[in-house]
Tab-separated table of N, CA and C in Angstrom:
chain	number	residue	atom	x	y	z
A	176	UNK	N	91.325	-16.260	66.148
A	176	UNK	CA	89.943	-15.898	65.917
A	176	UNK	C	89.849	-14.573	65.183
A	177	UNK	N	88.688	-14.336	64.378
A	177	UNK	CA	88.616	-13.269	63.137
A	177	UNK	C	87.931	-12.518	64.057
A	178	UNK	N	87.757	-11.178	63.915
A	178	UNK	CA	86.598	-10.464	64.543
A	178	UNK	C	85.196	-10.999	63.330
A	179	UNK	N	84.319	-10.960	64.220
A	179	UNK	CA	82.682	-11.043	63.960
A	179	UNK	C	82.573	-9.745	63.495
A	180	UNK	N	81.663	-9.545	62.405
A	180	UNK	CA	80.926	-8.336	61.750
A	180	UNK	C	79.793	-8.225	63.059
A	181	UNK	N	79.804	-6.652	63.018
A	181	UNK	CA	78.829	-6.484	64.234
A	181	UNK	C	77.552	-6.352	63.320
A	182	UNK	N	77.722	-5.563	62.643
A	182	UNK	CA	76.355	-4.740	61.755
A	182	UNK	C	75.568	-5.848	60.521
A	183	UNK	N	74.707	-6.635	61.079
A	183	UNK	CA	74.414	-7.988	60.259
A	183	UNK	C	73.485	-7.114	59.434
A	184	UNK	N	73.332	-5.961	59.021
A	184	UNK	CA	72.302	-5.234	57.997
A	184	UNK	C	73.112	-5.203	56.546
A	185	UNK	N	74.444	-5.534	56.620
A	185	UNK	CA	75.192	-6.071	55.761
A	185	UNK	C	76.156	-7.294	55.715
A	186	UNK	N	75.405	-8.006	54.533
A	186	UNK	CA	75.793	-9.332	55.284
A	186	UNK	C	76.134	-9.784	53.558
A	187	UNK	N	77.928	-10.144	53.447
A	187	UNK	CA	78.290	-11.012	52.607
A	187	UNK	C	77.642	-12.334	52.150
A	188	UNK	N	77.651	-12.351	50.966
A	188	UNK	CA	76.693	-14.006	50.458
A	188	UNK	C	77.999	-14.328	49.942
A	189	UNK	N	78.317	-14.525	48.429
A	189	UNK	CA	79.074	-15.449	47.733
A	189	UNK	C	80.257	-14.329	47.529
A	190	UNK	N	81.578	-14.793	47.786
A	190	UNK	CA	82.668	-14.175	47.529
A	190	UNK	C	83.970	-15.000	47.060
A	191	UNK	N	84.028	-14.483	45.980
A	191	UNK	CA	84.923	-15.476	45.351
A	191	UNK	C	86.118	-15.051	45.639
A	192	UNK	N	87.402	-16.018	46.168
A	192	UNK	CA	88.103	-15.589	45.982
A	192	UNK	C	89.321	-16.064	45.009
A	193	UNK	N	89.947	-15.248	44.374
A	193	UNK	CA	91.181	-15.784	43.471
A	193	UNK	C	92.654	-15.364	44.066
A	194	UNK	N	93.482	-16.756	44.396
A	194	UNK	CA	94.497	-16.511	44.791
A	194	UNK	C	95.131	-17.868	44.845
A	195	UNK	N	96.521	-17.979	43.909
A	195	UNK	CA	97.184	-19.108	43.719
A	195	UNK	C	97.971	-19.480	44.904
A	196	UNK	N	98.166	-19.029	46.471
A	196	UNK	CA	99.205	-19.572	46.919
A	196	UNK	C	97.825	-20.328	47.969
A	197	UNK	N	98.154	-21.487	48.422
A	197	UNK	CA	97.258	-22.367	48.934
A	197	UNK	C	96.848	-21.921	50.330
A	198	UNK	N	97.942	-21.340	51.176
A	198	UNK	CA	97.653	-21.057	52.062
A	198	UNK	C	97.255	-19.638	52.647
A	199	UNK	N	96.872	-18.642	51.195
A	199	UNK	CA	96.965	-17.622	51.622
A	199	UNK	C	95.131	-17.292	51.614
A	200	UNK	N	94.754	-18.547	50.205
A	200	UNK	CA	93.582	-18.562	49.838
A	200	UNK	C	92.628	-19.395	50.905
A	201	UNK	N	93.268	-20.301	51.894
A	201	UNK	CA	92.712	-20.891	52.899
A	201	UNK	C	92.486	-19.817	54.323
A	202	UNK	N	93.484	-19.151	54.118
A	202	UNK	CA	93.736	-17.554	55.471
A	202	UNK	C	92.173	-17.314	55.150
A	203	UNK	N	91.643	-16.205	53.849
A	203	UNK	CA	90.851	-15.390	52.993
A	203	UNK	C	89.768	-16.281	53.250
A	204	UNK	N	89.735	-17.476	53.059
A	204	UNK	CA	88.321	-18.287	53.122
A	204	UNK	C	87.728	-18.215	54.392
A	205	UNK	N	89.010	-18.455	55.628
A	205	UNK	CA	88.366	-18.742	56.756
A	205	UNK	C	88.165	-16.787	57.187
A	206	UNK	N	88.777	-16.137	56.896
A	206	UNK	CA	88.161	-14.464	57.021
A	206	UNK	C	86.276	-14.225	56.650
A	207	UNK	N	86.758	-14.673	55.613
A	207	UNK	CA	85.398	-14.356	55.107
A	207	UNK	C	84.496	-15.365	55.303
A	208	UNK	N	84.631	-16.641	55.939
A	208	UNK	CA	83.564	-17.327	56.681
A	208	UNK	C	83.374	-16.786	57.910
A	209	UNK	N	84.353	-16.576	58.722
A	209	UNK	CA	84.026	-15.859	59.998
A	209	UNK	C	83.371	-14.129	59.507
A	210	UNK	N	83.159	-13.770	58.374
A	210	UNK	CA	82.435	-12.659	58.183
A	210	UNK	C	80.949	-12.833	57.852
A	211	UNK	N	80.681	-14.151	57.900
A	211	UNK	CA	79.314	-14.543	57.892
A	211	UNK	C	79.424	-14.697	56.132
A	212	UNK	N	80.449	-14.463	55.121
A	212	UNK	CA	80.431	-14.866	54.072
A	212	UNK	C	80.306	-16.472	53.921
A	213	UNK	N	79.841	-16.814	52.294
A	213	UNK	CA	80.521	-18.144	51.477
A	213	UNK	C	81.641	-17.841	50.510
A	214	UNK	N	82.662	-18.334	50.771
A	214	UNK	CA	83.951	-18.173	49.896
A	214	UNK	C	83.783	-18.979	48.974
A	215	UNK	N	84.375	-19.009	48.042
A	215	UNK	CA	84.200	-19.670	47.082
A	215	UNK	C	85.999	-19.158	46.487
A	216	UNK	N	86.572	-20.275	46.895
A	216	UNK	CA	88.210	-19.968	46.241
A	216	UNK	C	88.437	-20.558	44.988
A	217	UNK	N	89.365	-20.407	44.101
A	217	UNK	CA	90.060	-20.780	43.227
A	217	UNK	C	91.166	-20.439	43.103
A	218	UNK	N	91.960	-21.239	41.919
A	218	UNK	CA	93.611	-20.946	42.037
A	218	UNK	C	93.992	-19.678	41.169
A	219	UNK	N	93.241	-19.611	40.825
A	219	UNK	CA	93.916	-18.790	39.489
A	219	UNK	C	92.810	-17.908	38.730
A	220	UNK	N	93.338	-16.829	37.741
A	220	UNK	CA	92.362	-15.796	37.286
A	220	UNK	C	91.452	-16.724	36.332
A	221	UNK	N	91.803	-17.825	35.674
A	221	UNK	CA	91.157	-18.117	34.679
A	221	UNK	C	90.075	-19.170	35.320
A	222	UNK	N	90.089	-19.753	36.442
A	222	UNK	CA	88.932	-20.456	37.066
A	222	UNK	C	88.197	-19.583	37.853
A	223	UNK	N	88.166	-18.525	38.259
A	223	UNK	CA	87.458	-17.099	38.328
A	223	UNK	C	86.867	-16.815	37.653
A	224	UNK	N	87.205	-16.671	36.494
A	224	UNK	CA	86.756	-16.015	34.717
A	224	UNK	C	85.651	-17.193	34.564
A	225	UNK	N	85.891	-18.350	34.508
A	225	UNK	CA	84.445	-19.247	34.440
A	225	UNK	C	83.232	-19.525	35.445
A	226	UNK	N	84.051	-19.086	36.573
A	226	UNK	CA	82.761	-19.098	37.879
A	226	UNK	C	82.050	-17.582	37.367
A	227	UNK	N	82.879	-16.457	37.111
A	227	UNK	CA	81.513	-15.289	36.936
A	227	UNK	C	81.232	-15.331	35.961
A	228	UNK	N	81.542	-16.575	34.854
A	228	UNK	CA	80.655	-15.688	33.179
A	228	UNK	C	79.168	-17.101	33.904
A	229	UNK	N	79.377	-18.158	34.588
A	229	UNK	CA	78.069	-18.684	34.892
A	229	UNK	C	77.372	-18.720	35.837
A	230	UNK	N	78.434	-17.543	37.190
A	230	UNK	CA	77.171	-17.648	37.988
A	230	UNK	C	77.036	-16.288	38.455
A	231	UNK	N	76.001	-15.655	38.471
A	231	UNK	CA	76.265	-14.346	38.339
A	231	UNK	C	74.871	-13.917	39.998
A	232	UNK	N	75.622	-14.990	40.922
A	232	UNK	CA	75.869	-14.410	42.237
A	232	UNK	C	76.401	-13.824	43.395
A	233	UNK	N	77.714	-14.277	42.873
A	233	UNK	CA	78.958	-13.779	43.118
A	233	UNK	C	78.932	-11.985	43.560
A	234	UNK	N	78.754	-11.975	44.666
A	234	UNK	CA	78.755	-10.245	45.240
A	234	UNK	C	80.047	-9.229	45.487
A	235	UNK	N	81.423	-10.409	45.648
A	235	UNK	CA	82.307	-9.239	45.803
A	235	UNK	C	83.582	-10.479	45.035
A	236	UNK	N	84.693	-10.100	44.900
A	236	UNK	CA	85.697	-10.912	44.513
A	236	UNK	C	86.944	-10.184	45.294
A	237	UNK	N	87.480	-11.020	45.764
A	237	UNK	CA	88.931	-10.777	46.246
A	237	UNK	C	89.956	-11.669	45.417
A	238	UNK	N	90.964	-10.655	44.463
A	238	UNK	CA	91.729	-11.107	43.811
A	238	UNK	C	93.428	-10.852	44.131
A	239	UNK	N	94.114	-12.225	43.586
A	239	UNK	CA	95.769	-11.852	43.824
A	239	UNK	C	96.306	-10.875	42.976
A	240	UNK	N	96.607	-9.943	42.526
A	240	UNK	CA	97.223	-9.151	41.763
A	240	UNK	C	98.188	-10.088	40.619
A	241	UNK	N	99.044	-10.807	41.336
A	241	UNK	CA	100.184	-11.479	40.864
A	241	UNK	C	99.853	-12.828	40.415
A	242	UNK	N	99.221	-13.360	39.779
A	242	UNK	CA	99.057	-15.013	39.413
A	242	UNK	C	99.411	-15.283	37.849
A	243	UNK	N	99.581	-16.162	37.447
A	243	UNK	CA	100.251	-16.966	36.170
A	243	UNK	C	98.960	-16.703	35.322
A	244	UNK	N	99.448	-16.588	34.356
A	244	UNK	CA	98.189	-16.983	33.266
A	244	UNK	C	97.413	-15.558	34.037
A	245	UNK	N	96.396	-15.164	33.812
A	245	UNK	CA	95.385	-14.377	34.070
A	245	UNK	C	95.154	-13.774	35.494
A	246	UNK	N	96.446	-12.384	35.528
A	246	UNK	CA	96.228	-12.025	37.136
A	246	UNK	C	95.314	-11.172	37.262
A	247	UNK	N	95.299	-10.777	38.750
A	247	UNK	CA	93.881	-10.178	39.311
A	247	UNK	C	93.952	-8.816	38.163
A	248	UNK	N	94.938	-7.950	37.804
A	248	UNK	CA	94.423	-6.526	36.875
A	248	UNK	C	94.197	-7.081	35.677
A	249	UNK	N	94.780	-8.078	35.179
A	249	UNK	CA	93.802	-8.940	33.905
A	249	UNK	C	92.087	-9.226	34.404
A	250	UNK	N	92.404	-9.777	35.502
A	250	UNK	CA	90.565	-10.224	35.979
A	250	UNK	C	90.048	-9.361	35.818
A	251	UNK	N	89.775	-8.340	36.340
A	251	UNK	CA	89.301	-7.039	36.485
A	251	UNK	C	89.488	-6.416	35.647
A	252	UNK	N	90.117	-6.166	34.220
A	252	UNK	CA	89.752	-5.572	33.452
A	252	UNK	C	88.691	-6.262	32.253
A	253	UNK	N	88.943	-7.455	32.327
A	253	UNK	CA	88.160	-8.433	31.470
A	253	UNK	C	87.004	-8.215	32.158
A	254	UNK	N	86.460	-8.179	33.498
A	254	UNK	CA	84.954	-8.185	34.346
A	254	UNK	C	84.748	-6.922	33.572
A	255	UNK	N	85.155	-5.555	33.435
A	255	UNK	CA	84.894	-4.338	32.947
A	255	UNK	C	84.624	-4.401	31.759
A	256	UNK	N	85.338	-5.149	31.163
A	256	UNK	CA	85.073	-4.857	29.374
A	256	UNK	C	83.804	-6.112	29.032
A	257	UNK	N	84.010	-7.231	29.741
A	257	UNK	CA	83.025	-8.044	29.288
A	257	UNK	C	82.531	-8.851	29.918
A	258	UNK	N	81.979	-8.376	31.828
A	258	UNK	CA	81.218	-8.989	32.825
A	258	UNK	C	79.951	-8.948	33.097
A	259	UNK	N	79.239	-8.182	31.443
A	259	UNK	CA	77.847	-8.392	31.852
A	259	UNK	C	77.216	-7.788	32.679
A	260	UNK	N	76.390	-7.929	33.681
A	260	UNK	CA	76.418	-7.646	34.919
A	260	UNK	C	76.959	-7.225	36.089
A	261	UNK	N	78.385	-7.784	35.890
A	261	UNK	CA	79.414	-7.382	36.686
A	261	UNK	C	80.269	-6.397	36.545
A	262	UNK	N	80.042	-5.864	35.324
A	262	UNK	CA	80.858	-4.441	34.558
A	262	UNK	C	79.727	-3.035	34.786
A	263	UNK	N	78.727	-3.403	35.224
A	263	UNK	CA	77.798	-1.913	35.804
A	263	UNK	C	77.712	-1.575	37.053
């Protein structure tokens, strides 16, 4: 069992998370459901990269550092240089 957020005056909505190993991204989902979050996982930086250029509800992102193709300091610098919304 996760600890419960006590202080519901902050309260996670959509949190994406990016992380290619299956079971680490299933750990992170069920964290952040028991945080009163919606997870929203994917495998990899580049199915990340298309969930925030179209949905721009997405409140926090938890990323792998280390993934193939487009890792989390690629994600995050691409959100900075060209996230729109998500770069202010």
């Amino acid at each position: 069992r996760w600890p419960k957020v006590s202080n519901r005056n902050t309260t996670m909505k959509n949190v994406l998370i990016a992380e290619d190993d299956p079971t680490t991204r299933k750990l992170l989902a069920a964290v952040v459901t028991a945080w009163g979050g919606n997870p929203i996982a994917v495998k990899s930086g580049e199915s990340a990269w298309e969930l925030l250029e179209c949905n721009p509800r997405i409140e926090l992102l938890i990323t792998d550092c280390l993934m193939e193709g487009i890792d989390g300091r690629d994600l995050v610098r691409r959100i900075r240089s060209e996230g729109g919304a998500y770069s202010q």
